[in-house]
PDB file of C-alpha atoms in Angstrom:
ATOM      1  CA  MET A  17     -16.036  19.530  -9.281  1.00  0.00           C
ATOM      2  CA  ASN A  18     -13.241  17.433 -10.747  1.00  0.00           C
ATOM      3  CA  ALA A  19      -9.750  17.200  -9.271  1.00  0.00           C
ATOM      4  CA  VAL A  20      -7.957  20.513  -8.814  1.00  0.00           C
ATOM      5  CA  VAL A  21      -4.814  20.180 -10.908  1.00  0.00           C
ATOM      6  CA  ASP A  22      -1.923  22.638 -10.974  1.00  0.00           C
ATOM      7  CA  PRO A  23      -0.966  23.057 -14.677  1.00  0.00           C
ATOM      8  CA  ASN A  24       2.658  22.632 -13.629  1.00  0.00           C
ATOM      9  CA  GLY A  25       1.937  19.855 -11.142  1.00  0.00           C
ATOM     10  CA  PRO A  26       0.945  16.198 -11.297  1.00  0.00           C
ATOM     11  CA  ARG A  27      -2.082  14.672 -12.924  1.00  0.00           C
ATOM     12  CA  LEU A  28      -4.371  11.751 -12.224  1.00  0.00           C
ATOM     13  CA  VAL A  29      -5.393   9.399 -15.026  1.00  0.00           C
ATOM     14  CA  ASN A  30      -9.166   9.635 -15.510  1.00  0.00           C
ATOM     15  CA  ILE A  31     -10.537   7.068 -17.987  1.00  0.00           C
ATOM     16  CA  ALA A  32     -13.951   5.538 -18.626  1.00  0.00           C
ATOM     17  CA  SER A  33     -13.062   2.135 -17.168  1.00  0.00           C
ATOM     18  CA  ASN A  34     -11.629   3.735 -14.002  1.00  0.00           C
ATOM     19  CA  PRO A  35     -13.361   7.091 -13.373  1.00  0.00           C
ATOM     20  CA  MET A  36     -11.788   9.494 -10.926  1.00  0.00           C
ATOM     21  CA  PRO A  37     -13.906  10.353  -7.869  1.00  0.00           C
ATOM     22  CA  GLU A  38     -15.160  13.927  -7.984  1.00  0.00           C
ATOM     23  CA  GLY A  39     -14.039  16.643  -5.603  1.00  0.00           C
ATOM     24  CA  GLY A  40     -10.395  15.618  -5.356  1.00  0.00           C
ATOM     25  CA  ARG A  41      -7.184  17.593  -5.087  1.00  0.00           C
ATOM     26  CA  VAL A  42      -3.844  16.405  -6.439  1.00  0.00           C
ATOM     27  CA  GLY A  43      -0.378  17.801  -5.859  1.00  0.00           C
ATOM     28  CA  TYR A  44       3.211  17.175  -4.871  1.00  0.00           C
ATOM     29  CA  PHE A  45       4.851  17.421  -1.478  1.00  0.00           C
ATOM     30  CA  LYS A  46       8.456  17.052  -0.382  1.00  0.00           C
ATOM     31  CA  THR A  47       9.569  14.537   2.251  1.00  0.00           C
ATOM     32  CA  GLU A  48      11.953  15.405   5.066  1.00  0.00           C
ATOM     33  CA  ASP A  49      14.829  14.087   2.932  1.00  0.00           C
ATOM     34  CA  ASN A  50      13.712  16.089  -0.123  1.00  0.00           C
ATOM     35  CA  VAL A  51      12.028  13.407  -2.264  1.00  0.00           C
ATOM     36  CA  ARG A  52       9.035  14.642  -4.285  1.00  0.00           C
ATOM     37  CA  LEU A  53       5.893  12.513  -3.888  1.00  0.00           C
ATOM     38  CA  ARG A  54       2.530  12.729  -5.648  1.00  0.00           C
ATOM     39  CA  TYR A  55      -0.542  12.825  -3.417  1.00  0.00           C
ATOM     40  CA  ALA A  56      -4.319  13.204  -3.665  1.00  0.00           C
ATOM     41  CA  THR A  57      -7.084  14.037  -1.184  1.00  0.00           C
ATOM     42  CA  TRP A  58     -10.882  13.824  -1.298  1.00  0.00           C
ATOM     43  CA  PRO A  59     -13.541  15.080   1.113  1.00  0.00           C
ATOM     44  CA  LYS A  60     -16.268  12.774   2.358  1.00  0.00           C
ATOM     45  CA  SER A  61     -19.219  12.408  -0.009  1.00  0.00           C
ATOM     46  CA  GLU A  62     -22.025  11.205   2.273  1.00  0.00           C
ATOM     47  CA  GLY A  63     -23.107  10.913   5.884  1.00  0.00           C
ATOM     48  CA  ALA A  64     -21.750  12.310   9.115  1.00  0.00           C
ATOM     49  CA  HIS A  65     -18.083  13.198   9.244  1.00  0.00           C
ATOM     50  CA  ARG A  66     -15.985  10.326  10.611  1.00  0.00           C
ATOM     51  CA  GLY A  67     -12.387  11.448  10.060  1.00  0.00           C
ATOM     52  CA  THR A  68      -9.769  10.759   7.395  1.00  0.00           C
ATOM     53  CA  ILE A  69      -8.512   7.506   5.911  1.00  0.00           C
ATOM     54  CA  CYS A  70      -4.797   7.585   5.083  1.00  0.00           C
ATOM     55  CA  LEU A  71      -4.476   4.943   2.367  1.00  0.00           C
ATOM     56  CA  VAL A  72      -1.030   3.504   1.570  1.00  0.00           C
ATOM     57  CA  GLN A  73      -0.369   1.130  -1.307  1.00  0.00           C
ATOM     58  CA  GLY A  74       1.647  -1.971  -2.053  1.00  0.00           C
ATOM     59  CA  ARG A  75       4.768  -2.226  -4.183  1.00  0.00           C
ATOM     60  CA  THR A  76       4.205  -1.289  -7.872  1.00  0.00           C
ATOM     61  CA  GLU A  77       0.857   0.409  -7.146  1.00  0.00           C
ATOM     62  CA  PHE A  78      -0.378   3.970  -7.746  1.00  0.00           C
ATOM     63  CA  ILE A  79      -3.180   6.273  -6.637  1.00  0.00           C
ATOM     64  CA  GLU A  80      -5.450   5.570  -9.620  1.00  0.00           C
ATOM     65  CA  LYS A  81      -5.688   1.873  -8.777  1.00  0.00           C
ATOM     66  CA  TYR A  82      -7.690   2.747  -5.643  1.00  0.00           C
ATOM     67  CA  PHE A  83     -10.322   5.092  -7.117  1.00  0.00           C
ATOM     68  CA  GLU A  84     -13.160   2.639  -6.402  1.00  0.00           C
ATOM     69  CA  THR A  85     -11.929   2.055  -2.861  1.00  0.00           C
ATOM     70  CA  VAL A  86     -11.611   5.810  -2.279  1.00  0.00           C
ATOM     71  CA  ALA A  87     -15.279   6.165  -3.260  1.00  0.00           C
ATOM     72  CA  ASP A  88     -16.232   3.349  -0.852  1.00  0.00           C
ATOM     73  CA  PHE A  89     -14.540   5.134   2.059  1.00  0.00           C
ATOM     74  CA  ARG A  90     -16.070   8.514   1.152  1.00  0.00           C
ATOM     75  CA  ARG A  91     -19.595   7.071   1.137  1.00  0.00           C
ATOM     76  CA  ARG A  92     -18.989   5.995   4.730  1.00  0.00           C
ATOM     77  CA  GLY A  93     -18.316   9.576   5.811  1.00  0.00           C
ATOM     78  CA  PHE A  94     -14.510   9.549   5.584  1.00  0.00           C
ATOM     79  CA  SER A  95     -12.223  11.959   3.831  1.00  0.00           C
ATOM     80  CA  VAL A  96      -9.413  10.125   2.031  1.00  0.00           C
ATOM     81  CA  ALA A  97      -5.749  11.065   1.644  1.00  0.00           C
ATOM     82  CA  THR A  98      -3.253   8.945  -0.267  1.00  0.00           C
ATOM     83  CA  PHE A  99       0.114   9.196  -2.003  1.00  0.00           C
ATOM     84  CA  ASP A 100       2.538   7.255  -4.175  1.00  0.00           C
ATOM     85  CA  TRP A 101       5.562   5.873  -2.310  1.00  0.00           C
ATOM     86  CA  ARG A 102       8.980   7.064  -3.406  1.00  0.00           C
ATOM     87  CA  GLY A 103      10.258   5.185  -6.429  1.00  0.00           C
ATOM     88  CA  GLN A 104       6.859   4.293  -7.901  1.00  0.00           C
ATOM     89  CA  GLY A 105       3.647   5.661  -9.392  1.00  0.00           C
ATOM     90  CA  GLY A 106       3.750   9.390 -10.024  1.00  0.00           C
ATOM     91  CA  SER A 107       6.409  10.041  -7.384  1.00  0.00           C
ATOM     92  CA  GLU A 108      10.107  10.708  -7.865  1.00  0.00           C
ATOM     93  CA  ARG A 109      12.205   7.739  -9.000  1.00  0.00           C
ATOM     94  CA  LEU A 110      15.446   7.121  -7.146  1.00  0.00           C
ATOM     95  CA  ILE A 111      17.748   5.498  -9.713  1.00  0.00           C
ATOM     96  CA  GLY A 112      18.433   5.902 -13.424  1.00  0.00           C
ATOM     97  CA  ASN A 113      16.346   2.906 -14.484  1.00  0.00           C
ATOM     98  CA  HIS A 114      12.840   4.182 -13.739  1.00  0.00           C
ATOM     99  CA  LYS A 115      11.274   0.783 -14.404  1.00  0.00           C
ATOM    100  CA  LEU A 116      12.908  -0.813 -11.349  1.00  0.00           C
ATOM    101  CA  GLY A 117      11.423  -0.532  -7.883  1.00  0.00           C
ATOM    102  CA  HIS A 118      14.119   0.803  -5.581  1.00  0.00           C
ATOM    103  CA  VAL A 119      14.575   2.101  -2.062  1.00  0.00           C
ATOM    104  CA  ASP A 120      17.770   2.462  -0.046  1.00  0.00           C
ATOM    105  CA  LYS A 121      16.331   1.309   3.280  1.00  0.00           C
ATOM    106  CA  PHE A 122      12.878   0.340   4.503  1.00  0.00           C
ATOM    107  CA  GLU A 123      12.887   3.219   6.992  1.00  0.00           C
ATOM    108  CA  ASP A 124      12.561   5.544   3.988  1.00  0.00           C
ATOM    109  CA  TYR A 125       8.911   4.489   3.698  1.00  0.00           C
ATOM    110  CA  TRP A 126       8.422   5.616   7.303  1.00  0.00           C
ATOM    111  CA  CYS A 127       9.948   8.952   6.260  1.00  0.00           C
ATOM    112  CA  ASP A 128       7.386   9.171   3.420  1.00  0.00           C
ATOM    113  CA  LEU A 129       4.469   8.452   5.745  1.00  0.00           C
ATOM    114  CA  ARG A 130       5.696  10.726   8.533  1.00  0.00           C
ATOM    115  CA  SER A 131       6.238  13.569   6.056  1.00  0.00           C
ATOM    116  CA  PHE A 132       2.777  13.032   4.538  1.00  0.00           C
ATOM    117  CA  HIS A 133       1.225  13.150   7.988  1.00  0.00           C
ATOM    118  CA  GLY A 134       2.922  16.440   8.804  1.00  0.00           C
ATOM    119  CA  GLU A 135       2.662  18.139   5.410  1.00  0.00           C
ATOM    120  CA  ILE A 136      -0.794  17.044   4.216  1.00  0.00           C
ATOM    121  CA  LEU A 137      -2.870  15.212   6.835  1.00  0.00           C
ATOM    122  CA  LEU A 138      -2.495  17.570   9.791  1.00  0.00           C
ATOM    123  CA  PRO A 139      -2.995  20.886   7.956  1.00  0.00           C
ATOM    124  CA  ASP A 140      -5.500  19.808   5.290  1.00  0.00           C
ATOM    125  CA  CYS A 141      -7.525  16.795   6.480  1.00  0.00           C
ATOM    126  CA  PRO A 142     -10.039  16.492   9.324  1.00  0.00           C
ATOM    127  CA  PRO A 143      -9.190  14.208  12.284  1.00  0.00           C
ATOM    128  CA  PRO A 144      -9.305  11.552  13.584  1.00  0.00           C
ATOM    129  CA  TYR A 145      -6.883   9.685  11.301  1.00  0.00           C
ATOM    130  CA  TYR A 146      -7.048   6.007  10.380  1.00  0.00           C
ATOM    131  CA  LEU A 147      -4.276   4.204   8.516  1.00  0.00           C
ATOM    132  CA  VAL A 148      -5.223   1.636   5.849  1.00  0.00           C
ATOM    133  CA  GLY A 149      -2.312  -0.233   4.247  1.00  0.00           C
ATOM    134  CA  HIS A 150      -1.995  -2.981   1.658  1.00  0.00           C
ATOM    135  CA  SER A 151       0.870  -5.484   1.231  1.00  0.00           C
ATOM    136  CA  MET A 152       4.172  -3.572   1.385  1.00  0.00           C
ATOM    137  CA  GLY A 153       2.195  -0.599   2.661  1.00  0.00           C
ATOM    138  CA  GLY A 154       0.865  -2.910   5.350  1.00  0.00           C
ATOM    139  CA  LEU A 155       4.386  -3.680   6.556  1.00  0.00           C
ATOM    140  CA  ALA A 156       5.225   0.033   6.563  1.00  0.00           C
ATOM    141  CA  SER A 157       2.003   0.615   8.535  1.00  0.00           C
ATOM    142  CA  LEU A 158       3.093  -1.862  11.210  1.00  0.00           C
ATOM    143  CA  TYR A 159       6.231   0.201  11.739  1.00  0.00           C
ATOM    144  CA  ALA A 160       4.086   3.332  11.978  1.00  0.00           C
ATOM    145  CA  GLY A 161       2.220   1.613  14.808  1.00  0.00           C
ATOM    146  CA  ILE A 162       5.540   1.129  16.576  1.00  0.00           C
ATOM    147  CA  ASN A 163       7.259   4.429  15.823  1.00  0.00           C
ATOM    148  CA  ASP A 164       4.457   6.839  16.760  1.00  0.00           C
ATOM    149  CA  ARG A 165       1.316   5.576  18.427  1.00  0.00           C
ATOM    150  CA  MET A 166      -0.286   9.059  18.395  1.00  0.00           C
ATOM    151  CA  MET A 167      -0.387   9.546  14.602  1.00  0.00           C
ATOM    152  CA  PHE A 168      -3.326   7.219  13.915  1.00  0.00           C
ATOM    153  CA  ASP A 169      -6.260   6.058  16.023  1.00  0.00           C
ATOM    154  CA  ARG A 170      -6.491   2.631  14.366  1.00  0.00           C
ATOM    155  CA  ILE A 171      -4.735   0.629  11.654  1.00  0.00           C
ATOM    156  CA  PHE A 172      -6.469  -1.649   9.123  1.00  0.00           C
ATOM    157  CA  LEU A 173      -4.252  -3.876   6.960  1.00  0.00           C
ATOM    158  CA  SER A 174      -4.915  -5.846   3.778  1.00  0.00           C
ATOM    159  CA  ALA A 175      -2.563  -8.813   3.246  1.00  0.00           C
ATOM    160  CA  PRO A 176       0.425  -7.129   4.936  1.00  0.00           C
ATOM    161  CA  MET A 177       3.850  -8.197   3.648  1.00  0.00           C
ATOM    162  CA  VAL A 178       5.231  -9.657   6.878  1.00  0.00           C
ATOM    163  CA  ALA A 179       6.942 -12.605   5.132  1.00  0.00           C
ATOM    164  CA  LEU A 180       7.266 -14.268   1.731  1.00  0.00           C
ATOM    165  CA  ASP A 181       6.770 -17.986   1.161  1.00  0.00           C
ATOM    166  CA  ARG A 182       8.823 -20.213  -1.145  1.00  0.00           C
ATOM    167  CA  GLN A 183      12.145 -18.530  -0.359  1.00  0.00           C
ATOM    168  CA  PRO A 184      15.344 -20.619  -0.151  1.00  0.00           C
ATOM    169  CA  LEU A 185      16.194 -19.113   3.258  1.00  0.00           C
ATOM    170  CA  SER A 186      14.412 -17.450   6.170  1.00  0.00           C
ATOM    171  CA  MET A 187      13.675 -13.726   5.949  1.00  0.00           C
ATOM    172  CA  ALA A 188      16.797 -13.051   8.026  1.00  0.00           C
ATOM    173  CA  GLY A 189      18.839 -15.314   5.771  1.00  0.00           C
ATOM    174  CA  MET A 190      17.540 -13.624   2.634  1.00  0.00           C
ATOM    175  CA  ALA A 191      18.332 -10.236   4.184  1.00  0.00           C
ATOM    176  CA  ARG A 192      21.947 -11.273   4.775  1.00  0.00           C
ATOM    177  CA  VAL A 193      22.355 -12.532   1.197  1.00  0.00           C
ATOM    178  CA  THR A 194      20.857  -9.433  -0.426  1.00  0.00           C
ATOM    179  CA  GLU A 195      22.759  -7.092   1.892  1.00  0.00           C
ATOM    180  CA  THR A 196      25.975  -8.820   0.819  1.00  0.00           C
ATOM    181  CA  LEU A 197      25.087  -8.440  -2.853  1.00  0.00           C
ATOM    182  CA  SER A 198      24.381  -4.759  -2.270  1.00  0.00           C
ATOM    183  CA  PHE A 199      27.687  -4.331  -0.437  1.00  0.00           C
ATOM    184  CA  VAL A 200      29.639  -5.679  -3.411  1.00  0.00           C
ATOM    185  CA  GLY A 201      27.974  -3.201  -5.775  1.00  0.00           C
ATOM    186  CA  LEU A 202      24.969  -5.116  -7.118  1.00  0.00           C
ATOM    187  CA  GLY A 203      22.306  -3.091  -5.299  1.00  0.00           C
ATOM    188  CA  GLN A 204      20.719  -1.709  -8.474  1.00  0.00           C
ATOM    189  CA  MET A 205      20.490  -5.066 -10.224  1.00  0.00           C
ATOM    190  CA  PRO A 206      16.909  -6.318 -10.783  1.00  0.00           C
ATOM    191  CA  VAL A 207      15.464  -9.253  -8.873  1.00  0.00           C
ATOM    192  CA  SER A 208      13.185 -10.876 -11.446  1.00  0.00           C
ATOM    193  CA  ARG A 209      11.761 -14.264 -12.359  1.00  0.00           C
ATOM    194  CA  LYS A 210      11.161 -15.798 -15.778  1.00  0.00           C
ATOM    195  CA  GLN A 211       7.432 -16.118 -15.074  1.00  0.00           C
ATOM    196  CA  ASP A 212       7.028 -12.392 -14.301  1.00  0.00           C
ATOM    197  CA  ARG A 213       5.131 -10.644 -17.103  1.00  0.00           C
ATOM    198  CA  PRO A 214       3.414  -7.252 -17.429  1.00  0.00           C
ATOM    199  CA  MET A 215      -0.297  -7.340 -16.633  1.00  0.00           C
ATOM    200  CA  SER A 216      -2.573  -7.790 -19.657  1.00  0.00           C
ATOM    201  CA  GLU A 217      -5.698  -9.667 -20.753  1.00  0.00           C
ATOM    202  CA  ALA A 218      -3.485 -12.688 -21.412  1.00  0.00           C
ATOM    203  CA  THR A 219      -2.127 -12.817 -17.843  1.00  0.00           C
ATOM    204  CA  PHE A 220      -5.474 -12.661 -16.017  1.00  0.00           C
ATOM    205  CA  ALA A 221      -6.151 -16.412 -16.014  1.00  0.00           C
ATOM    206  CA  SER A 222      -2.960 -17.182 -14.084  1.00  0.00           C
ATOM    207  CA  ASN A 223      -2.709 -14.014 -12.004  1.00  0.00           C
ATOM    208  CA  PRO A 224      -2.217 -14.293  -8.211  1.00  0.00           C
ATOM    209  CA  LEU A 225      -3.831 -10.939  -7.404  1.00  0.00           C
ATOM    210  CA  THR A 226      -7.592 -11.097  -7.954  1.00  0.00           C
ATOM    211  CA  GLY A 227     -10.407 -13.227  -9.318  1.00  0.00           C
ATOM    212  CA  ASP A 228     -12.195 -10.178 -10.733  1.00  0.00           C
ATOM    213  CA  MET A 229     -11.255  -9.470 -14.349  1.00  0.00           C
ATOM    214  CA  ILE A 230     -12.891  -6.031 -14.523  1.00  0.00           C
ATOM    215  CA  ARG A 231     -10.885  -4.726 -11.570  1.00  0.00           C
ATOM    216  CA  TYR A 232      -7.740  -6.444 -12.857  1.00  0.00           C
ATOM    217  CA  MET A 233      -8.098  -4.723 -16.236  1.00  0.00           C
ATOM    218  CA  ARG A 234      -8.638  -1.283 -14.698  1.00  0.00           C
ATOM    219  CA  ALA A 235      -4.982  -1.198 -13.631  1.00  0.00           C
ATOM    220  CA  VAL A 236      -3.961  -2.409 -17.091  1.00  0.00           C
ATOM    221  CA  ASP A 237      -5.979   0.387 -18.722  1.00  0.00           C
ATOM    222  CA  VAL A 238      -4.437   3.060 -16.476  1.00  0.00           C
ATOM    223  CA  VAL A 239      -0.896   1.963 -17.317  1.00  0.00           C
ATOM    224  CA  ARG A 240      -1.723   1.906 -21.018  1.00  0.00           C
ATOM    225  CA  GLU A 241      -2.864   5.503 -20.676  1.00  0.00           C
ATOM    226  CA  TRP A 242       0.245   6.557 -18.717  1.00  0.00           C
ATOM    227  CA  PRO A 243       3.016   3.924 -18.977  1.00  0.00           C
ATOM    228  CA  GLU A 244       5.371   5.930 -16.760  1.00  0.00           C
ATOM    229  CA  LEU A 245       3.269   5.002 -13.708  1.00  0.00           C
ATOM    230  CA  ALA A 246       4.399   1.378 -13.864  1.00  0.00           C
ATOM    231  CA  ILE A 247       7.433  -0.276 -12.329  1.00  0.00           C
ATOM    232  CA  ALA A 248       8.542  -3.856 -12.828  1.00  0.00           C
ATOM    233  CA  ALA A 249      11.066  -5.881 -10.815  1.00  0.00           C
ATOM    234  CA  PRO A 250      12.558  -4.596  -7.561  1.00  0.00           C
ATOM    235  CA  THR A 251      16.277  -4.075  -7.144  1.00  0.00           C
ATOM    236  CA  VAL A 252      18.585  -6.130  -4.946  1.00  0.00           C
ATOM    237  CA  ARG A 253      18.799  -3.101  -2.611  1.00  0.00           C
ATOM    238  CA  TRP A 254      14.996  -2.976  -2.306  1.00  0.00           C
ATOM    239  CA  ALA A 255      14.970  -6.700  -1.535  1.00  0.00           C
ATOM    240  CA  ALA A 256      17.607  -6.231   1.162  1.00  0.00           C
ATOM    241  CA  ALA A 257      15.553  -3.455   2.763  1.00  0.00           C
ATOM    242  CA  ALA A 258      12.312  -5.465   2.598  1.00  0.00           C
ATOM    243  CA  PHE A 259      13.783  -8.747   3.838  1.00  0.00           C
ATOM    244  CA  GLY A 260      15.414  -6.889   6.726  1.00  0.00           C
ATOM    245  CA  ALA A 261      12.079  -5.350   7.740  1.00  0.00           C
ATOM    246  CA  MET A 262      10.271  -8.698   7.447  1.00  0.00           C
ATOM    247  CA  ALA A 263      12.995 -10.397   9.510  1.00  0.00           C
ATOM    248  CA  GLU A 264      12.448  -7.834  12.254  1.00  0.00           C
ATOM    249  CA  ALA A 265       8.679  -8.442  12.106  1.00  0.00           C
ATOM    250  CA  ALA A 266       9.333 -12.143  12.775  1.00  0.00           C
ATOM    251  CA  GLN A 267      11.170 -11.468  16.043  1.00  0.00           C
ATOM    252  CA  ASP A 268       9.423 -12.488  19.259  1.00  0.00           C
ATOM    253  CA  SER A 269       9.560  -8.938  20.619  1.00  0.00           C
ATOM    254  CA  PHE A 270       7.883  -7.327  17.586  1.00  0.00           C
ATOM    255  CA  PRO A 271       4.141  -7.854  18.360  1.00  0.00           C
ATOM    256  CA  ALA A 272       4.363  -6.288  21.823  1.00  0.00           C
ATOM    257  CA  ARG A 273       5.878  -3.120  20.347  1.00  0.00           C
ATOM    258  CA  ILE A 274       2.669  -2.337  18.411  1.00  0.00           C
ATOM    259  CA  LYS A 275       0.600  -0.058  20.626  1.00  0.00           C
ATOM    260  CA  ILE A 276      -2.296   0.896  18.327  1.00  0.00           C
ATOM    261  CA  PRO A 277      -5.539  -1.096  17.839  1.00  0.00           C
ATOM    262  CA  LEU A 278      -4.969  -3.021  14.626  1.00  0.00           C
ATOM    263  CA  LEU A 279      -6.819  -5.476  12.380  1.00  0.00           C
ATOM    264  CA  MET A 280      -5.084  -7.531   9.675  1.00  0.00           C
ATOM    265  CA  LEU A 281      -6.955  -9.300   6.882  1.00  0.00           C
ATOM    266  CA  ALA A 282      -5.218 -12.190   5.139  1.00  0.00           C
ATOM    267  CA  ALA A 283      -6.154 -13.959   1.905  1.00  0.00           C
ATOM    268  CA  ALA A 284      -6.519 -17.743   2.071  1.00  0.00           C
ATOM    269  CA  ARG A 285      -5.262 -18.132  -1.536  1.00  0.00           C
ATOM    270  CA  ASP A 286      -2.442 -15.583  -1.289  1.00  0.00           C
ATOM    271  CA  GLU A 287       0.572 -16.479  -3.435  1.00  0.00           C
ATOM    272  CA  VAL A 288       2.344 -13.139  -2.960  1.00  0.00           C
ATOM    273  CA  VAL A 289       2.782 -12.815   0.816  1.00  0.00           C
ATOM    274  CA  SER A 290       2.671 -15.438   3.548  1.00  0.00           C
ATOM    275  CA  THR A 291      -0.784 -15.917   5.065  1.00  0.00           C
ATOM    276  CA  ALA A 292       0.685 -18.236   7.703  1.00  0.00           C
ATOM    277  CA  ALA A 293       3.056 -15.487   8.836  1.00  0.00           C
ATOM    278  CA  ILE A 294       0.150 -13.028   9.145  1.00  0.00           C
ATOM    279  CA  GLU A 295      -1.695 -15.561  11.278  1.00  0.00           C
ATOM    280  CA  ARG A 296       1.326 -16.106  13.522  1.00  0.00           C
ATOM    281  CA  LEU A 297       1.750 -12.377  14.024  1.00  0.00           C
ATOM    282  CA  GLY A 298      -1.969 -11.871  14.658  1.00  0.00           C
ATOM    283  CA  LEU A 299      -2.012 -14.510  17.375  1.00  0.00           C
ATOM    284  CA  ARG A 300       0.894 -12.830  19.169  1.00  0.00           C
ATOM    285  CA  MET A 301      -0.287  -9.218  19.072  1.00  0.00           C
ATOM    286  CA  ARG A 302      -1.650  -7.611  22.235  1.00  0.00           C
ATOM    287  CA  THR A 303      -3.547  -4.791  20.529  1.00  0.00           C
ATOM    288  CA  GLY A 304      -4.473  -6.519  17.290  1.00  0.00           C
ATOM    289  CA  ARG A 305      -6.392  -9.311  15.629  1.00  0.00           C
ATOM    290  CA  HIS A 306      -6.409 -11.041  12.261  1.00  0.00           C
ATOM    291  CA  LEU A 307      -8.985 -12.602   9.938  1.00  0.00           C
ATOM    292  CA  VAL A 308      -8.418 -14.943   6.987  1.00  0.00           C
ATOM    293  CA  LEU A 309     -10.837 -14.557   4.058  1.00  0.00           C
ATOM    294  CA  ALA A 310     -11.667 -17.805   2.266  1.00  0.00           C
ATOM    295  CA  ASN A 311     -11.127 -17.990  -1.515  1.00  0.00           C
ATOM    296  CA  ALA A 312      -9.492 -14.560  -1.584  1.00  0.00           C
ATOM    297  CA  ARG A 313      -6.321 -13.726  -3.476  1.00  0.00           C
ATOM    298  CA  HIS A 314      -3.734 -11.116  -2.562  1.00  0.00           C
ATOM    299  CA  GLU A 315      -5.380  -7.824  -3.558  1.00  0.00           C
ATOM    300  CA  LEU A 316      -8.403  -7.813  -1.272  1.00  0.00           C
ATOM    301  CA  PHE A 317      -9.607  -4.345  -2.316  1.00  0.00           C
ATOM    302  CA  MET A 318      -9.503  -5.445  -5.983  1.00  0.00           C
ATOM    303  CA  GLU A 319     -11.261  -8.776  -5.459  1.00  0.00           C
ATOM    304  CA  THR A 320     -14.769  -9.908  -6.419  1.00  0.00           C
ATOM    305  CA  ASP A 321     -17.814  -8.171  -4.971  1.00  0.00           C
ATOM    306  CA  SER A 322     -18.472 -10.964  -2.471  1.00  0.00           C
ATOM    307  CA  ILE A 323     -14.951 -10.788  -1.061  1.00  0.00           C
ATOM    308  CA  ARG A 324     -14.914  -6.980  -0.995  1.00  0.00           C
ATOM    309  CA  GLU A 325     -18.164  -7.088   0.966  1.00  0.00           C
ATOM    310  CA  GLN A 326     -16.371  -9.134   3.621  1.00  0.00           C
ATOM    311  CA  VAL A 327     -13.443  -6.711   3.609  1.00  0.00           C
ATOM    312  CA  PHE A 328     -15.706  -3.719   4.170  1.00  0.00           C
ATOM    313  CA  ALA A 329     -17.808  -5.548   6.757  1.00  0.00           C
ATOM    314  CA  ALA A 330     -14.597  -6.037   8.752  1.00  0.00           C
ATOM    315  CA  PHE A 331     -13.592  -2.419   8.124  1.00  0.00           C
ATOM    316  CA  ASP A 332     -16.958  -1.131   9.275  1.00  0.00           C
ATOM    317  CA  ALA A 333     -16.920  -3.194  12.454  1.00  0.00           C
ATOM    318  CA  PHE A 334     -13.374  -2.133  13.296  1.00  0.00           C
ATOM    319  CA  ILE A 335     -13.316   1.516  12.186  1.00  0.00           C
ATOM    320  CA  THR A 336     -16.600   2.964  10.830  1.00  0.00           C
ATOM    321  CA  GLU A 337     -18.695   1.927  13.832  1.00  0.00           C
ATOM    322  CA  GLN A 338     -15.963   2.989  16.256  1.00  0.00           C
ATOM    323  CA  SER A 339     -15.348   6.421  14.696  1.00  0.00           C
TER     324      SER A 339
END
């Protein structure tokens, strides 16, 4: 059976280079503050039942990008539930320029996740629940581990966005600057760089995300099929929200507030988020650990087969064998 699609509801892009896993269900749900988000769920495909993986993405990403990873989890006996964050993918956009990534405050992502847990996970997906987050979704997942330690049994993070390198100021300093710009009315202005370009065959050679061209091009193919899924630069307001959350994650008191068993994977060649900051946080956590994968770039789930094997070996040791 292919995905169950309401004729008046959302769709998932299903193309030859990125086939949709069978047996899925796609729909919309409303958050507590009335934002419409696109979601999808799949039952396990093999083995004994082990629970449900709640998969949350990074900035700019969308459900279709994780089809292969969804299939990997299902083969291990997990159901999978995922959604597009507000302001990106197939979910509701928050400002007039739909190509800009925007959020008013970082806590809004916690609202998305909390609403998803109550509206979709609890009624429709078998427990126990495990949270898997990448990049920006990894930072949001850390806050989930602080805000409600009963929602998920364990948290597994891929290159969480706990800090950015090569910034002119600290995360707290960058938060103050961007908050000031937002206060004076520039919150919806884009934060972009001259070297930022849309993903294409031409950008693969210099891309900071993955060394695997086939997986890189899958995302390109999906956006070509449905251009409205893509967003480009974030807004100043998004930057203020993100820098504020990263500044809080750098505080000495932050690691002790995480009460859920947690494993963070970092990429040794990451040029998007700070691997050093992930290591510092991992060393200070009481309930968590971290691992750094050699030769890996930022998108660990989209990397080469050899790197993905390491990712799933860590996942299996931390979650599959404990479930």
